[in-house]
Short mmCIF file of C-alpha atoms and ligand atoms in Angstrom, two decimals:
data_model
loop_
_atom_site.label_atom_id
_atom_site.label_comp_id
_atom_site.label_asym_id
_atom_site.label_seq_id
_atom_site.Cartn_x
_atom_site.Cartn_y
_atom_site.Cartn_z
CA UNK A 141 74.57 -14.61 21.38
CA UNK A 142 76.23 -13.26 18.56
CA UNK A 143 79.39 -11.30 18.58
CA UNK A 144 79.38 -7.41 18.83
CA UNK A 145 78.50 -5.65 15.42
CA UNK A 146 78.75 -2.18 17.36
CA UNK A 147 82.33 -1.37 18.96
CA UNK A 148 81.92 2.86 20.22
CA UNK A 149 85.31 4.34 22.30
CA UNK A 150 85.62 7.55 23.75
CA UNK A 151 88.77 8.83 25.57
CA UNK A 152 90.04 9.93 29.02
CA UNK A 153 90.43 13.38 29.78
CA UNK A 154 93.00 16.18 31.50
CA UNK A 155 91.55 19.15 33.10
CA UNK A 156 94.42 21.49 32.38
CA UNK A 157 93.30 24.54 34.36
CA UNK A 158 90.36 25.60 36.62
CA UNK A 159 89.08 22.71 38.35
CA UNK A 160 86.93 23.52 41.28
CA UNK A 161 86.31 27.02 40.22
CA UNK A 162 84.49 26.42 37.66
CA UNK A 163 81.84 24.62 39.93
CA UNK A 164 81.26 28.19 40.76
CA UNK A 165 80.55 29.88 37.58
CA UNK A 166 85.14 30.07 36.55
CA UNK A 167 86.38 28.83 33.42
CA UNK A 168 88.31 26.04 32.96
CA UNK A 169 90.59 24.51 30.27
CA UNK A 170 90.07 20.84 29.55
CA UNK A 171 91.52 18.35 26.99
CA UNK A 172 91.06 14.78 25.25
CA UNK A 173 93.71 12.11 26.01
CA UNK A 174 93.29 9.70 23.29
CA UNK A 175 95.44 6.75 24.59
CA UNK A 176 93.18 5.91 27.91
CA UNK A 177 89.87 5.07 26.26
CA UNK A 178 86.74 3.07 27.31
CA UNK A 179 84.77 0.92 25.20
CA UNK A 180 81.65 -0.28 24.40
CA UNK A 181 80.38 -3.01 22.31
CA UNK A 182 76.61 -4.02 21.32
CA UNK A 183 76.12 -8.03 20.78
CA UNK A 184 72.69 -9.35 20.05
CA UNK A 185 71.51 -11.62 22.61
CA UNK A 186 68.32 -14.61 22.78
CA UNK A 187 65.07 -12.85 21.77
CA UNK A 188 63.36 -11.84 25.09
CA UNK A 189 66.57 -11.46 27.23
CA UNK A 190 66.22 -7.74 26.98
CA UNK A 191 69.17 -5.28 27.71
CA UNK A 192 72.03 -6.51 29.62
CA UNK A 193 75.33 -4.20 30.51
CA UNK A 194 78.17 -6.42 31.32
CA UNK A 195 80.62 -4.35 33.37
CA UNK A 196 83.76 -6.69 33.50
CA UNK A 197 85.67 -4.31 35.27
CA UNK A 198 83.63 -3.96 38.52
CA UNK A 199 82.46 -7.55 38.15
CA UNK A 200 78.77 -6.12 37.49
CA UNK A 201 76.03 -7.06 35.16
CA UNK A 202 72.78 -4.92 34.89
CA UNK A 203 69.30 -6.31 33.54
CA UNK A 204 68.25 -3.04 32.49
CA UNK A 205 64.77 -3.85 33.22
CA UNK A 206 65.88 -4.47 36.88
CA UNK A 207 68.43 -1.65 37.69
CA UNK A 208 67.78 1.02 40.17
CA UNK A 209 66.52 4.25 38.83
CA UNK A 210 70.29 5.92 40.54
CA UNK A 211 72.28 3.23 38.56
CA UNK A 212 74.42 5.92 36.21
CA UNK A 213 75.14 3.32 33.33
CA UNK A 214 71.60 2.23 33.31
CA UNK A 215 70.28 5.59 33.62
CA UNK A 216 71.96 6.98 31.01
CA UNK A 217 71.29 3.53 28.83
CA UNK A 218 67.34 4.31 29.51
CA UNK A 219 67.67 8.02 28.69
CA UNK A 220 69.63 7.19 25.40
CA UNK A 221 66.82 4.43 24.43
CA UNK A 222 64.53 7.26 24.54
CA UNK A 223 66.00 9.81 22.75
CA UNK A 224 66.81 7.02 19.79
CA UNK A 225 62.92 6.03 20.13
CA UNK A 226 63.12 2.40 21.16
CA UNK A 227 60.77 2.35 23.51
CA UNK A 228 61.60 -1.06 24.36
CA UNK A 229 64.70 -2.28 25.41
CA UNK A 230 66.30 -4.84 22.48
CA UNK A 231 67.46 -8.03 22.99
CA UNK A 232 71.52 -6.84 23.14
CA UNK A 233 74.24 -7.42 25.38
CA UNK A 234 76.22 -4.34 25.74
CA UNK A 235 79.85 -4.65 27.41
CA UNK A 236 81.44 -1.58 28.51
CA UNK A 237 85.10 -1.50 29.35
CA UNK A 238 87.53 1.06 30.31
CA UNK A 239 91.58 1.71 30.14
CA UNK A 240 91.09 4.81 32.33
CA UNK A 241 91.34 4.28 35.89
CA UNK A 242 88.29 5.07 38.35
CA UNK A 243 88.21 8.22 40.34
CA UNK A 244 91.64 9.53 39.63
CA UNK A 245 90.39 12.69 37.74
CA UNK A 246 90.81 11.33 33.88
CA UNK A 247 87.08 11.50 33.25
CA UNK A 248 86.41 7.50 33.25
CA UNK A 249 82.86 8.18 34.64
CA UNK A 250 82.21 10.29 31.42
CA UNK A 251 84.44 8.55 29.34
CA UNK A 252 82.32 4.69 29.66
CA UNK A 253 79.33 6.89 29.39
CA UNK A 254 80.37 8.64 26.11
CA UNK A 255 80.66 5.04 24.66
CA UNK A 256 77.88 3.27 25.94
CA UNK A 257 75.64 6.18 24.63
CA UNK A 258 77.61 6.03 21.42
CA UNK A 259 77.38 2.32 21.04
CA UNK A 260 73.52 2.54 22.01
CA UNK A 261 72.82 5.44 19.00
CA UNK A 262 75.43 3.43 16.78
CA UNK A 263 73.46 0.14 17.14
CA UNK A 264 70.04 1.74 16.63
CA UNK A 265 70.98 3.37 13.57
CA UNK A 266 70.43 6.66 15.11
CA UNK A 267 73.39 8.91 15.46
CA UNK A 268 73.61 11.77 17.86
CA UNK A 269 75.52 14.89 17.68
CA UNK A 270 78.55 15.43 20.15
CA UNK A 271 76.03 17.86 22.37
CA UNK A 272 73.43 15.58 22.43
CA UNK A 273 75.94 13.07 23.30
CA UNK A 274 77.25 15.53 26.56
CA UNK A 275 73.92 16.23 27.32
CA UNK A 276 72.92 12.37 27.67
CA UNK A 277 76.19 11.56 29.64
CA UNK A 278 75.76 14.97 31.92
CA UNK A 279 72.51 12.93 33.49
CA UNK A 280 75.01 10.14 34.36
CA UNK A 281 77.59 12.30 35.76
CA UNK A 282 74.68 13.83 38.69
CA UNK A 283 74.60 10.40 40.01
CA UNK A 284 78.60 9.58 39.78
CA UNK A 285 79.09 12.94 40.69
CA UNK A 286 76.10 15.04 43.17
CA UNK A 287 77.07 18.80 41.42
CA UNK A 288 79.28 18.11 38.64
CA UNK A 289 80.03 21.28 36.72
CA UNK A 290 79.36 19.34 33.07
CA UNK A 291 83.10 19.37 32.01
CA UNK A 292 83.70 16.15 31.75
CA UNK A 293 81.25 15.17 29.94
CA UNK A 294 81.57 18.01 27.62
CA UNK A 295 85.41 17.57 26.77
CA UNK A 296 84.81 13.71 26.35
CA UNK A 297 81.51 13.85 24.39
CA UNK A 298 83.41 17.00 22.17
CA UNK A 299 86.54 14.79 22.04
CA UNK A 300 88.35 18.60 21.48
CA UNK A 301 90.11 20.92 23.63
CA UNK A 302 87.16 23.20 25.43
CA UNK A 303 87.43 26.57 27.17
CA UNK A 304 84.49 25.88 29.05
CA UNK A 305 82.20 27.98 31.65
CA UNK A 306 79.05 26.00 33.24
CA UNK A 307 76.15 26.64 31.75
CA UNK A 308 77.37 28.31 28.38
CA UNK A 309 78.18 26.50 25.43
CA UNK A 310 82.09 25.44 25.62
CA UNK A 311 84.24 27.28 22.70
CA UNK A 312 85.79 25.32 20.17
CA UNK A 313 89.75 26.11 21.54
CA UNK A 314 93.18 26.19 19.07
CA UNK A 315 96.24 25.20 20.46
CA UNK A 316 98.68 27.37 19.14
CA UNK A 317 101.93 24.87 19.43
CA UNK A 318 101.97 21.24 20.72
CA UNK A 319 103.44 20.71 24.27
CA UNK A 320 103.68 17.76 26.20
CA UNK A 321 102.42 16.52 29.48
CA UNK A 322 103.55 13.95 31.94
CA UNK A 323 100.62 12.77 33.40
CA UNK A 324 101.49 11.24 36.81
CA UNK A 325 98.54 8.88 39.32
CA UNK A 326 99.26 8.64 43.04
CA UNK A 327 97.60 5.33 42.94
CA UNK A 328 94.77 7.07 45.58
CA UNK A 329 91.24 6.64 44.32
CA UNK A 330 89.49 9.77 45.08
CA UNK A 331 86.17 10.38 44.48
CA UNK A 332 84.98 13.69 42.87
CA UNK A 333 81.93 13.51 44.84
CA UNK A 334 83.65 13.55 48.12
CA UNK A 335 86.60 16.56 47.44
CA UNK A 336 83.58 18.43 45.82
CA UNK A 337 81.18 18.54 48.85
CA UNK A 338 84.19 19.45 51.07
CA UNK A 339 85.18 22.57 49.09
CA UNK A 340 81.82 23.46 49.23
CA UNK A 341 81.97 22.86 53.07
CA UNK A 342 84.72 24.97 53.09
CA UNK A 343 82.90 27.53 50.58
CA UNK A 344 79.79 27.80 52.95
CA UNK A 345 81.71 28.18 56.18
CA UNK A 346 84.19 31.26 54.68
CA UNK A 347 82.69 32.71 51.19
CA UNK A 348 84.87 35.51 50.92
CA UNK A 349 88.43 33.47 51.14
CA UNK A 350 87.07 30.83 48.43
CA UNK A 351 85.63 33.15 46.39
CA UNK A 352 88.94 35.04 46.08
CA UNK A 353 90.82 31.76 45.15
CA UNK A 354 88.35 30.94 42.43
CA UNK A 355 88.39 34.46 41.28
CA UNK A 356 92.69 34.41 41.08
CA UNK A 357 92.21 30.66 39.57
CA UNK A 358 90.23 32.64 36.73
CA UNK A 359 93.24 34.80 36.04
CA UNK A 360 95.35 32.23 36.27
CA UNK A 361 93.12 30.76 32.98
CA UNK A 362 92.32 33.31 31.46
CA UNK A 363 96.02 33.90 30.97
CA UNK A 364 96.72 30.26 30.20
CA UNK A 365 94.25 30.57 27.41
CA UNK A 366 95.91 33.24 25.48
CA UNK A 367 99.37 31.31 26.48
CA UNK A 368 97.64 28.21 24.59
CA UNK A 369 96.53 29.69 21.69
CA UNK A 370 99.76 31.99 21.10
CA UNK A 371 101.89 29.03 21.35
CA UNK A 372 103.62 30.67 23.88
CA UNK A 373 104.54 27.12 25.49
CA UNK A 374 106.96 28.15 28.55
CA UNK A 375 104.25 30.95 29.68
CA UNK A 376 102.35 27.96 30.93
CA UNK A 377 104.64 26.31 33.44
CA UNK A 378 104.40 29.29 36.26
CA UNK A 379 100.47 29.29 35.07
CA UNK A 380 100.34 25.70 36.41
CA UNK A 381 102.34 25.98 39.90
CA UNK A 382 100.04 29.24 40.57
CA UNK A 383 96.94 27.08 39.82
CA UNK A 384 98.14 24.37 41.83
CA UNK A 385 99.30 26.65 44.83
CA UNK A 386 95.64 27.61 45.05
CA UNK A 387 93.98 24.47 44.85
CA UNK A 388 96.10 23.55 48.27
CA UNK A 389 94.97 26.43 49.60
CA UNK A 390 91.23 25.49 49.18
CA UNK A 391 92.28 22.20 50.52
CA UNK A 392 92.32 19.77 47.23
CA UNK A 393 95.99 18.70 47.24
CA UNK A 394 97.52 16.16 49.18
CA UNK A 395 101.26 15.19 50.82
CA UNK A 396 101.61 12.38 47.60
CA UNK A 397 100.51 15.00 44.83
CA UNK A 398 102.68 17.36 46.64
CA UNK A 399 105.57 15.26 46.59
CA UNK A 400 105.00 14.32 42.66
CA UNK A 401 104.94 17.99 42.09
CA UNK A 402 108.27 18.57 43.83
CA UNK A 403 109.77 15.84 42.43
CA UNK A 404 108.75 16.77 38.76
CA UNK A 405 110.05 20.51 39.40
CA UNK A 406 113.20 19.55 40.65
CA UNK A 407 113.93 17.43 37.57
CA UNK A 408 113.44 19.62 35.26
CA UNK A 409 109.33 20.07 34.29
CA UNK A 410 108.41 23.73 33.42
CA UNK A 411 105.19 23.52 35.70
CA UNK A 412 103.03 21.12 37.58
CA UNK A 413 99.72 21.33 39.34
CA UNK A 414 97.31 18.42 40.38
CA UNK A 415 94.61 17.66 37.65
CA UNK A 416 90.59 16.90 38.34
CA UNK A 417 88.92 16.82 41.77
CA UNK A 418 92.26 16.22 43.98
CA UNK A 419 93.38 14.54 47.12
CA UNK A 420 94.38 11.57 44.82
CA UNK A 421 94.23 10.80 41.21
CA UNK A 422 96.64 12.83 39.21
CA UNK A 423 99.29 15.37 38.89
CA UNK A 424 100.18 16.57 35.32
CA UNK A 425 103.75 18.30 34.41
CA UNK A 426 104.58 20.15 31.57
CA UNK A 427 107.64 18.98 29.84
CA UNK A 428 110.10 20.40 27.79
CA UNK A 429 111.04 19.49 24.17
CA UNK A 430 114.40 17.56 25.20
CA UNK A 431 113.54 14.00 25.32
CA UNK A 432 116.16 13.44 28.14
CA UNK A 433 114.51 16.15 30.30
CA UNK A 434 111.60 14.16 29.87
CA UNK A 435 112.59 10.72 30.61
CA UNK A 436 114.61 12.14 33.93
CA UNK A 437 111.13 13.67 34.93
CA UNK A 438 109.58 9.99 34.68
CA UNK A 439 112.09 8.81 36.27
CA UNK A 440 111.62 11.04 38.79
CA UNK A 441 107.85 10.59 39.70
CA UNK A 442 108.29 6.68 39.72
CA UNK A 443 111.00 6.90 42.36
CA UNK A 444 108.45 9.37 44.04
CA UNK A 445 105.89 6.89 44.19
CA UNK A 446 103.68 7.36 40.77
CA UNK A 447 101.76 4.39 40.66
CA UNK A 448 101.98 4.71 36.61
CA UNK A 449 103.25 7.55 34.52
CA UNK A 450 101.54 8.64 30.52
CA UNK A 451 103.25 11.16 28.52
CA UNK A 452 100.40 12.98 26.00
CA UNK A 453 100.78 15.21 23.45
CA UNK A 454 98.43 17.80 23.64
CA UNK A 455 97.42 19.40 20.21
CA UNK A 456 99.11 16.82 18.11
CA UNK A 457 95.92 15.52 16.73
CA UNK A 458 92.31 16.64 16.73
CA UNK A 459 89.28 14.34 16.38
CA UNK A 460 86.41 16.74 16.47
CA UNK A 461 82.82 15.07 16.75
CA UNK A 462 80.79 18.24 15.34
CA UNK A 463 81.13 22.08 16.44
CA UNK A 464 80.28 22.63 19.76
O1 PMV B 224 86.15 14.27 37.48
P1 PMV B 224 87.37 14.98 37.93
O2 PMV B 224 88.06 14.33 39.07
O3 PMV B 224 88.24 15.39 36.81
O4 PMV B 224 86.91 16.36 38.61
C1 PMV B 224 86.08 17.21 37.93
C2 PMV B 224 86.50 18.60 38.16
C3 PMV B 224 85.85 19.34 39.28
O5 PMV B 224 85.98 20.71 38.93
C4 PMV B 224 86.56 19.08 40.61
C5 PMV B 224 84.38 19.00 39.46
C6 PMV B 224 83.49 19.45 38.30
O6 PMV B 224 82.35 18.96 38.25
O7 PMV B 224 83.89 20.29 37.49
#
């Protein structure tokens, strides 16, 4: 085997307002965070081998040509083949890595998706635009996900902030004036699949009360759009405790993202809320421009219990991969 030729990233992701709503037609806010990124590299391996996707780690390796048809990596590694026209799988050895921990709501599903198709196109000389990219990696997130709403893979594949509504084609969306978030993980691994199917539970036994949450989680984004792209930085702090106080009420929050959000408040952020499917993975706080404020917040969710704490910039840089 020779070493990798192809090396293809893509990056986490922060859904900054509108989760769970906009599994039922609301829009939602969601942005790239470029320091958690997966990876994937293309070696070639013996003639005959075939494809082979190490997964280091899970501790997994796939023969393509034996995977299950509901394996997501090797679906979307078949589905990518295609639409490059090998009809064939090559001899390579693909390794896909990721910096973004599972099933805490930063998009790693998406995000070692985004790069294995990426390092697939790459390596057959055949590039695909951003969409076609999200459109590959949307096929991966059914079978991570059951009903995913296509965010995800849409912010990730995009690798720009989207103002996105499911089935319409996400806006292209300018951040007015940089602001920082303190992106906080419980340390609970919880899968989208499983909060998803229990708001819709919830959805099916009482329509009318979830329906009027997801309809006062719009508001709350349509207002922290036009907060965004004014600039208008300390508008978005109340935005984020609203949109949080709904998603307990449909049931998504938890007593540890609770007491991350209290503890973030009370030292100083402008505005939490939980971030992604809920009942685990993260809570995100918006931080004011004093760097002490925001080292006392850090402070503050570590003695609360945050397994691991990232401070992002959002709108400090912008690595577009083709209009939307
Ligand atoms: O993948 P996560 O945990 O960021 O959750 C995705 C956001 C949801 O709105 C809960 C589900 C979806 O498909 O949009």
């Amino acid at each position: 085997m020779s070493a990798p030729w192809i090396i293809a990233t893509a990056p986490g992701k922060i859904i900054l307002f509108g989760e769970h709503a906009v599994v039922y037609g609301r829009p939602a806010i969601a942005v790239p965070v470029s320091q958690m990124r997966a990876t994937a590299t293309v070696a070639r391996a013996e003639p005959g081998q075939g494809l082979k996707l190490a997964l280091p780690d899970v501790g997994e390796a796939v023969e393509l040509a034996r995977a299950t048809a509901d394996h997501p990596l090797a679906h979307v590694a078949r589905l990518t083949l295609a639409a490059v026209g090998l009809e064939q799988p090559p001899d390579w050895l693909v390794t896909v890595r990721s910096q973004i921990p599972i099933a805490s709501g930063l998009g790693s599903g998406a995000a070692v998706a985004t790069a294995l198709v990426r390092a697939l196109s790459q390596a057959a000389d055949h590039p695909l635009s951003a969409s076609q990219v999200s459109a590959l990696v949307f096929e991966s997130e059914k079978l991570f996900h059951g009903t995913p709403s296509g965010i995800d893979n849409t912010v990730i594949a995009f690798e720009r902030p989207v103002w996105f509504v499911r089935g319409e084609r996400p806006l292209p969306f300018a951040i007015g004036r940089p602001f920082t978030i303190i992106i906080a993980d419980t340390g609970i691994a919880s899968p989208t699949r499983v909060t998803v199917a229990a708001v819709r539970q919830g959805w099916q036994a009482d329509p009318a009360r979830y329906e009027a949450r997801f309809d006062a989680i719009a508001t709350v984004v349509q207002a922290a759009r036009q907060a965004i792209e004014q600039g208008n930085v300390a508008d978005l702090g109340p935005l984020m405790d609203e949109n949080h106080r709904l998603l307990q009420e449909i049931g998504v929050s938890c007593r540890e993202l609770d007491r991350l959000w209290a503890a973030a408040r009370s030292a100083g952020a402008l505005g939490a809320k939980l971030s992604g499917a809920g009942r685990g993975g993260n809570l995100i706080a918006l931080v004011p421009p004093e760097v002490e404020i925001s080292g006392r917040i850090t402070a503050a969710l570590k003695a609360s219990g945050a397994a691991s704490v990232i401070t992002t910039i959002i709108g400090a840089e912008d690595t577009p991969h083709g209009p939307p």
